[in-house]
Amino acid sequence: MEKKKVAVPLVCHGHSRPVVDLFYSPITPDGFFLISASKDSSPMLRNGETGDWIGTFEGHKGAVWSCGLDTNALYAASGSADFTAKLWNALTGDELHSFDHKHIVRTCAFSEDAHCLLTGGFEKLLRIYDLNRPDAPPREVDNSPGSIRTVAWLHSDQTILSSCSDIGGVRLWDLRSGKIVQTLETKSPVTSAEVSQDGRYITTADGSTVNFWDANHFGLVKSYNMPCNVESASLEPKHGNKFVAGGEDMWVHVFDFHTGEQIGCNKGHHGPVHCVRFAPGGESFASGSEDGTIRIWQISPASQEENDTHPGNGPTEKVKVSADEVTHKIEGFHIGKEGDAEEKEKVLDT
């Protein structure tokens, strides 16, 4: 039997607690970027290609469950167990606004046009904040049937999808009426929902199964049983011919989209994998784990020449930016101090 080449990831250190959410920006004139959410209360921004650390967003007082970047990677958002969602300047790291909630904010997402921020959580309520008027009261969409776990925008911001922590299915909300117009039925609660880059598919993970749905007609396109309980899945954005999934067995599995056959298995994490996401060009994907690390795995060995020799930079190391175009993003950014991790043991971890 032919021996498979072992993938060597970029390992990105820096978080002191589990990494629970990852989000890649689209490709911008300055490259693309990766933001991570962690129970250590401090989201981090990285160069999406090299994994190099750019800066840390400081201000939350509880575990950060969700994070995102707008289309141009100029703004970041985060949702936290401290009952707030925050809007950040992604160039300087400054907190621009804090949106108060009455319970834990589990998920957040920028609209496609970046004018709105959508949040959801333990309150069972979807809120839409107008970022042009951040002090204005949010629009509240009709009550969700359960605590909200994930949200995403569809159809040029005319449709919202959401999943719940305690009941199965994905609900599709028409923003004109504010009502649920369809439910995509799943066996178990959906822990990960992703809209494909081309807008064709919705990828969901619900533990034992990864499903692919038609994002326009909402029919089930593919459904694959997983070799272990998986928490997150992501479809390759460029060709759509493979997907990755990660979960409790600590491995990141690569599958053929058309057949469901496993074509790769990346080992290296020392705890369950909570989130996986493909880079916008499809050349690599990132995984975040209970072990507090992010690992960036290359799809093509040819594109991995230099990466194998450079572990990703953490905040206690000198920031090493290999792409000249992102250097301006570092200036003025709030940098986490050494020793901060030890002072964060009182993080809300619900």
Short mmCIF file of C-alpha atoms in Angstrom, two decimals:
data_model
loop_
_atom_site.label_atom_id
_atom_site.label_comp_id
_atom_site.label_asym_id
_atom_site.label_seq_id
_atom_site.Cartn_x
_atom_site.Cartn_y
_atom_site.Cartn_z
CA MET A 1 0.00 0.00 0.00
CA GLU A 2 1.28 3.43 -0.91
CA LYS A 3 2.38 5.43 2.11
CA LYS A 4 0.50 8.70 2.41
CA LYS A 5 2.45 11.90 2.90
CA VAL A 6 1.95 13.33 6.38
CA ALA A 7 0.64 16.89 6.36
CA VAL A 8 2.65 19.35 8.45
CA PRO A 9 0.47 22.29 9.53
CA LEU A 10 1.35 25.79 10.56
CA VAL A 11 0.71 25.85 14.30
CA CYS A 12 -0.62 29.15 15.62
CA HIS A 13 -0.19 29.57 19.36
CA GLY A 14 -1.42 32.46 21.49
CA HIS A 15 -4.79 31.54 22.94
CA SER A 16 -4.72 30.27 26.52
CA ARG A 17 -8.10 28.53 26.35
CA PRO A 18 -10.01 26.48 23.74
CA VAL A 19 -10.51 27.98 20.27
CA VAL A 20 -14.24 27.77 19.49
CA ASP A 21 -14.75 29.75 16.27
CA LEU A 22 -12.77 30.73 13.17
CA PHE A 23 -13.63 33.07 10.32
CA TYR A 24 -11.72 33.93 7.12
CA SER A 25 -12.22 37.24 5.38
CA PRO A 26 -12.68 37.28 1.60
CA ILE A 27 -9.54 38.07 -0.39
CA THR A 28 -8.92 41.83 -0.14
CA PRO A 29 -6.30 44.08 -1.79
CA ASP A 30 -4.21 43.48 1.36
CA GLY A 31 -4.54 39.70 1.27
CA PHE A 32 -6.93 37.72 3.47
CA PHE A 33 -7.23 37.42 7.22
CA LEU A 34 -8.24 34.94 9.88
CA ILE A 35 -9.98 35.86 13.13
CA SER A 36 -10.36 33.42 16.01
CA ALA A 37 -12.67 33.31 19.04
CA SER A 38 -11.60 31.67 22.27
CA LYS A 39 -12.79 31.07 25.80
CA ASP A 40 -9.82 33.21 26.92
CA SER A 41 -11.96 36.30 26.11
CA SER A 42 -9.55 37.79 23.53
CA PRO A 43 -10.23 37.34 19.80
CA MET A 44 -7.09 37.36 17.64
CA LEU A 45 -6.43 38.52 14.08
CA ARG A 46 -3.89 36.76 11.83
CA ASN A 47 -2.55 36.84 8.33
CA GLY A 48 -4.74 34.18 6.72
CA GLU A 49 -2.00 32.87 4.47
CA THR A 50 0.93 32.61 6.87
CA GLY A 51 -0.83 32.39 10.23
CA ASP A 52 1.27 35.29 11.50
CA TRP A 53 -0.34 37.04 14.43
CA ILE A 54 -1.37 40.65 13.79
CA GLY A 55 -3.06 41.61 17.04
CA THR A 56 -5.50 40.89 19.85
CA PHE A 57 -8.87 42.55 20.45
CA GLU A 58 -9.03 43.36 24.16
CA GLY A 59 -12.19 44.30 26.04
CA HIS A 60 -14.42 41.26 26.61
CA LYS A 61 -14.83 39.96 30.16
CA GLY A 62 -16.07 36.49 29.26
CA ALA A 63 -15.52 33.63 26.87
CA VAL A 64 -15.83 34.74 23.24
CA TRP A 65 -18.00 32.28 21.34
CA SER A 66 -18.17 33.83 17.89
CA CYS A 67 -16.20 36.15 15.62
CA GLY A 68 -16.33 37.58 12.12
CA LEU A 69 -14.86 40.08 9.68
CA ASP A 70 -16.67 42.27 7.19
CA THR A 71 -16.18 41.89 3.44
CA ASN A 72 -13.17 44.22 3.30
CA ALA A 73 -11.66 43.05 6.62
CA LEU A 74 -11.88 46.61 7.94
CA TYR A 75 -14.17 45.72 10.85
CA ALA A 76 -14.40 42.76 13.21
CA ALA A 77 -17.23 41.55 15.43
CA SER A 78 -17.40 39.19 18.38
CA GLY A 79 -20.06 37.65 20.59
CA SER A 80 -19.36 36.76 24.20
CA ALA A 81 -20.53 35.15 27.41
CA ASP A 82 -20.22 38.61 29.01
CA PHE A 83 -23.66 39.41 27.48
CA THR A 84 -22.22 41.68 24.77
CA ALA A 85 -21.39 41.70 21.10
CA LYS A 86 -18.61 44.08 20.14
CA LEU A 87 -17.69 45.93 16.96
CA TRP A 88 -13.95 46.52 16.41
CA ASN A 89 -11.73 48.48 14.06
CA ALA A 90 -9.74 45.66 12.44
CA LEU A 91 -6.93 48.03 11.43
CA THR A 92 -6.22 49.43 14.90
CA GLY A 93 -7.88 46.96 17.28
CA ASP A 94 -9.99 49.72 18.85
CA GLU A 95 -13.40 48.85 20.24
CA LEU A 96 -15.95 50.91 18.30
CA HIS A 97 -19.15 49.82 20.00
CA SER A 98 -20.47 47.34 22.54
CA PHE A 99 -24.00 45.99 22.04
CA ASP A 100 -25.56 44.94 25.34
CA HIS A 101 -27.67 41.77 25.56
CA LYS A 102 -29.56 40.15 28.42
CA HIS A 103 -27.80 36.80 28.15
CA ILE A 104 -24.87 35.03 26.48
CA VAL A 105 -24.24 35.98 22.83
CA ARG A 106 -23.43 32.71 21.08
CA THR A 107 -23.09 33.85 17.49
CA CYS A 108 -22.76 36.95 15.28
CA ALA A 109 -22.39 37.73 11.59
CA PHE A 110 -21.90 40.79 9.36
CA SER A 111 -24.37 41.29 6.54
CA GLU A 112 -22.98 41.01 3.03
CA ASP A 113 -23.09 44.79 2.57
CA ALA A 114 -21.45 45.24 6.03
CA HIS A 115 -24.17 47.67 7.14
CA CYS A 116 -25.69 45.31 9.72
CA LEU A 117 -24.60 42.95 12.48
CA LEU A 118 -26.75 39.94 13.31
CA THR A 119 -26.56 38.34 16.77
CA GLY A 120 -28.16 35.39 18.53
CA GLY A 121 -27.77 33.45 21.72
CA PHE A 122 -29.36 32.22 24.92
CA GLU A 123 -32.16 34.79 24.71
CA LYS A 124 -33.70 32.90 21.76
CA LEU A 125 -33.85 36.21 19.91
CA LEU A 126 -32.29 37.33 16.63
CA ARG A 127 -31.18 40.96 16.70
CA ILE A 128 -30.08 43.07 13.74
CA TYR A 129 -28.00 46.17 14.54
CA ASP A 130 -27.65 49.02 12.06
CA LEU A 131 -23.92 49.75 12.08
CA ASN A 132 -24.52 53.17 10.55
CA ARG A 133 -26.52 53.99 13.71
CA PRO A 134 -24.97 51.76 16.38
CA ASP A 135 -26.74 53.56 19.23
CA ALA A 136 -30.18 52.90 17.73
CA PRO A 137 -32.26 50.00 19.12
CA PRO A 138 -31.82 46.83 17.07
CA ARG A 139 -34.49 45.23 14.96
CA GLU A 140 -35.69 42.10 16.76
CA VAL A 141 -36.77 39.17 14.61
CA ASP A 142 -39.52 36.84 15.85
CA ASN A 143 -38.58 34.50 18.71
CA SER A 144 -36.49 31.45 17.89
CA PRO A 145 -37.83 28.07 19.07
CA GLY A 146 -34.61 27.47 21.01
CA SER A 147 -31.31 28.94 22.16
CA ILE A 148 -29.48 30.15 19.03
CA ARG A 149 -26.19 28.44 18.14
CA THR A 150 -25.34 29.68 14.62
CA VAL A 151 -26.49 32.42 12.23
CA ALA A 152 -25.70 33.38 8.63
CA TRP A 153 -27.02 35.68 5.90
CA LEU A 154 -28.39 34.54 2.54
CA HIS A 155 -29.77 35.99 -0.69
CA SER A 156 -28.18 39.45 -0.55
CA ASP A 157 -29.15 39.87 3.09
CA GLN A 158 -32.84 39.12 2.49
CA THR A 159 -32.77 35.78 4.33
CA ILE A 160 -31.27 34.67 7.64
CA LEU A 161 -30.52 31.12 8.65
CA SER A 162 -30.18 30.03 12.26
CA SER A 163 -29.72 26.83 14.21
CA CYS A 164 -30.42 26.03 17.84
CA SER A 165 -28.30 24.49 20.57
CA ASP A 166 -31.00 22.20 21.88
CA ILE A 167 -33.18 21.20 18.90
CA GLY A 168 -32.38 19.99 15.41
CA GLY A 169 -32.86 21.75 12.11
CA VAL A 170 -31.89 25.00 10.40
CA ARG A 171 -34.50 27.74 10.24
CA LEU A 172 -34.73 30.17 7.32
CA TRP A 173 -36.17 33.58 8.13
CA ASP A 174 -37.58 35.99 5.55
CA LEU A 175 -36.47 39.45 6.67
CA ARG A 176 -39.45 41.15 5.05
CA SER A 177 -41.91 39.31 7.29
CA GLY A 178 -39.52 38.39 10.10
CA LYS A 179 -40.99 34.87 10.06
CA ILE A 180 -39.61 31.37 9.51
CA VAL A 181 -40.38 30.36 5.93
CA GLN A 182 -38.67 26.96 5.90
CA THR A 183 -36.87 24.50 8.18
CA LEU A 184 -34.09 22.18 6.99
CA GLU A 185 -34.58 19.05 9.09
CA THR A 186 -31.55 17.39 10.70
CA LYS A 187 -31.13 14.44 13.04
CA SER A 188 -29.48 16.46 15.81
CA PRO A 189 -28.81 20.12 16.74
CA VAL A 190 -26.69 21.85 14.09
CA THR A 191 -23.38 23.04 15.53
CA SER A 192 -21.95 24.50 12.31
CA ALA A 193 -23.65 26.17 9.33
CA GLU A 194 -21.73 27.72 6.44
CA VAL A 195 -22.93 29.34 3.22
CA SER A 196 -20.58 28.50 0.34
CA GLN A 197 -18.57 31.28 -1.26
CA ASP A 198 -20.55 31.04 -4.50
CA GLY A 199 -23.86 31.04 -2.63
CA ARG A 200 -24.91 27.62 -3.95
CA TYR A 201 -24.72 25.45 -0.86
CA ILE A 202 -25.39 25.49 2.86
CA THR A 203 -23.05 23.12 4.70
CA THR A 204 -24.26 21.88 8.08
CA ALA A 205 -22.74 19.61 10.72
CA ASP A 206 -24.98 18.02 13.32
CA GLY A 207 -22.75 15.51 15.07
CA SER A 208 -23.17 12.26 13.15
CA THR A 209 -23.88 13.85 9.77
CA VAL A 210 -22.60 16.51 7.37
CA ASN A 211 -25.30 17.76 4.99
CA PHE A 212 -25.18 19.96 1.89
CA TRP A 213 -28.32 21.88 1.01
CA ASP A 214 -29.29 23.85 -2.09
CA ALA A 215 -29.10 27.44 -0.85
CA ASN A 216 -31.75 28.62 -3.32
CA HIS A 217 -34.34 25.83 -3.31
CA PHE A 218 -33.36 24.34 0.07
CA GLY A 219 -33.40 20.71 -1.04
CA LEU A 220 -30.92 18.23 0.43
CA VAL A 221 -28.10 17.71 -2.12
CA LYS A 222 -25.72 15.41 -0.22
CA SER A 223 -25.74 13.77 3.19
CA TYR A 224 -22.80 11.84 4.63
CA ASN A 225 -22.45 9.91 7.86
CA MET A 226 -19.26 10.81 9.71
CA PRO A 227 -16.67 8.41 11.22
CA CYS A 228 -16.91 10.25 14.54
CA ASN A 229 -19.03 12.92 16.18
CA VAL A 230 -18.15 16.13 14.28
CA GLU A 231 -18.76 19.71 15.40
CA SER A 232 -17.82 21.67 12.28
CA ALA A 233 -17.56 21.25 8.51
CA SER A 234 -16.45 23.46 5.61
CA LEU A 235 -16.72 23.13 1.82
CA GLU A 236 -13.71 23.90 -0.40
CA PRO A 237 -14.67 27.25 -2.01
CA LYS A 238 -12.91 27.23 -5.36
CA HIS A 239 -13.82 23.88 -6.94
CA GLY A 240 -16.31 22.55 -4.39
CA ASN A 241 -14.88 19.05 -4.79
CA LYS A 242 -13.91 18.36 -1.17
CA PHE A 243 -14.87 19.26 2.35
CA VAL A 244 -13.31 19.04 5.79
CA ALA A 245 -14.84 18.10 9.12
CA GLY A 246 -13.52 18.04 12.68
CA GLY A 247 -14.80 16.86 16.02
CA GLU A 248 -14.27 14.75 19.09
CA ASP A 249 -11.58 12.37 17.75
CA MET A 250 -9.10 15.32 17.52
CA TRP A 251 -8.46 14.71 13.80
CA VAL A 252 -9.36 16.88 10.80
CA HIS A 253 -10.90 14.68 8.13
CA VAL A 254 -10.90 15.51 4.40
CA PHE A 255 -13.66 14.05 2.23
CA ASP A 256 -14.57 13.92 -1.45
CA PHE A 257 -17.68 16.06 -1.90
CA HIS A 258 -19.14 13.89 -4.67
CA THR A 259 -18.68 10.46 -3.07
CA GLY A 260 -18.23 11.12 0.65
CA GLU A 261 -15.05 9.03 0.60
CA GLN A 262 -12.40 10.08 3.13
CA ILE A 263 -9.32 11.21 1.18
CA GLY A 264 -7.23 12.58 4.03
CA CYS A 265 -6.91 12.64 7.80
CA ASN A 266 -4.80 15.32 9.47
CA LYS A 267 -3.55 14.57 12.96
CA GLY A 268 -1.89 16.97 15.36
CA HIS A 269 -4.43 18.50 17.73
CA HIS A 270 -4.39 17.39 21.37
CA GLY A 271 -8.08 18.00 22.04
CA PRO A 272 -11.44 17.90 20.24
CA VAL A 273 -11.68 20.07 17.12
CA HIS A 274 -14.36 22.76 17.58
CA CYS A 275 -14.14 24.59 14.24
CA VAL A 276 -12.80 24.13 10.71
CA ARG A 277 -12.86 26.65 7.86
CA PHE A 278 -11.41 26.80 4.35
CA ALA A 279 -9.35 29.80 3.28
CA PRO A 280 -11.13 31.84 0.57
CA GLY A 281 -8.87 30.56 -2.21
CA GLY A 282 -9.22 26.92 -1.16
CA GLU A 283 -5.45 26.39 -0.89
CA SER A 284 -5.57 25.73 2.85
CA PHE A 285 -7.94 25.32 5.77
CA ALA A 286 -7.74 26.12 9.46
CA SER A 287 -8.81 24.15 12.51
CA GLY A 288 -9.34 25.36 16.08
CA SER A 289 -9.24 23.04 19.04
CA GLU A 290 -9.83 22.49 22.74
CA ASP A 291 -6.00 22.48 23.00
CA GLY A 292 -5.95 26.26 22.42
CA THR A 293 -4.14 26.14 19.08
CA ILE A 294 -5.08 26.96 15.50
CA ARG A 295 -3.55 24.78 12.79
CA ILE A 296 -3.44 25.80 9.15
CA TRP A 297 -3.23 22.84 6.77
CA GLN A 298 -2.09 23.19 3.16
CA ILE A 299 -4.05 21.42 0.43
CA SER A 300 -1.24 21.52 -2.13
CA PRO A 301 2.23 20.31 -1.01
CA ALA A 302 3.78 22.64 -3.58
CA SER A 303 2.41 25.66 -1.75
CA GLN A 304 3.91 24.45 1.50
CA GLU A 305 7.62 24.97 0.78
CA GLU A 306 8.34 27.70 3.30
CA ASN A 307 5.43 27.08 5.63
CA ASP A 308 6.79 23.81 6.98
CA THR A 309 9.78 25.60 8.46
CA HIS A 310 7.84 28.40 10.15
CA PRO A 311 5.56 27.68 13.10
CA GLY A 312 2.81 30.28 13.35
CA ASN A 313 3.59 33.23 15.59
CA GLY A 314 1.89 33.71 18.93
CA PRO A 315 1.49 36.99 20.80
CA THR A 316 4.48 36.38 23.05
CA GLU A 317 6.77 36.22 20.02
CA LYS A 318 7.95 38.97 17.72
CA VAL A 319 5.34 39.56 15.02
CA LYS A 320 6.79 38.40 11.72
CA VAL A 321 4.77 39.61 8.75
CA SER A 322 5.91 38.12 5.48
CA ALA A 323 3.42 40.03 3.31
CA ASP A 324 4.33 43.70 2.95
CA GLU A 325 0.76 44.66 2.26
CA VAL A 326 -0.44 43.85 5.78
CA THR A 327 2.20 45.81 7.69
CA HIS A 328 -0.01 48.88 7.94
CA LYS A 329 -2.60 46.80 9.79
CA ILE A 330 -0.23 46.29 12.72
CA GLU A 331 0.42 49.93 13.50
CA GLY A 332 -1.53 51.03 16.54
CA PHE A 333 -3.07 47.62 17.09
CA HIS A 334 -3.67 46.62 20.72
CA ILE A 335 -1.09 44.00 21.55
CA GLY A 336 -1.73 41.53 24.38
CA LYS A 337 0.81 41.65 27.18
CA GLU A 338 2.76 38.63 28.34
CA GLY A 339 1.21 37.15 31.43
CA ASP A 340 -2.31 38.26 30.55
CA ALA A 341 -3.38 34.67 30.04
CA GLU A 342 -2.78 33.80 33.69
CA GLU A 343 -4.97 36.69 34.79
CA LYS A 344 -7.95 35.46 32.81
CA GLU A 345 -8.88 32.44 34.89
CA LYS A 346 -12.15 34.07 35.93
CA VAL A 347 -13.46 34.01 32.37
CA LEU A 348 -17.16 33.27 32.03
CA ASP A 349 -17.09 29.84 30.48
CA THR A 350 -20.74 28.98 30.07
#
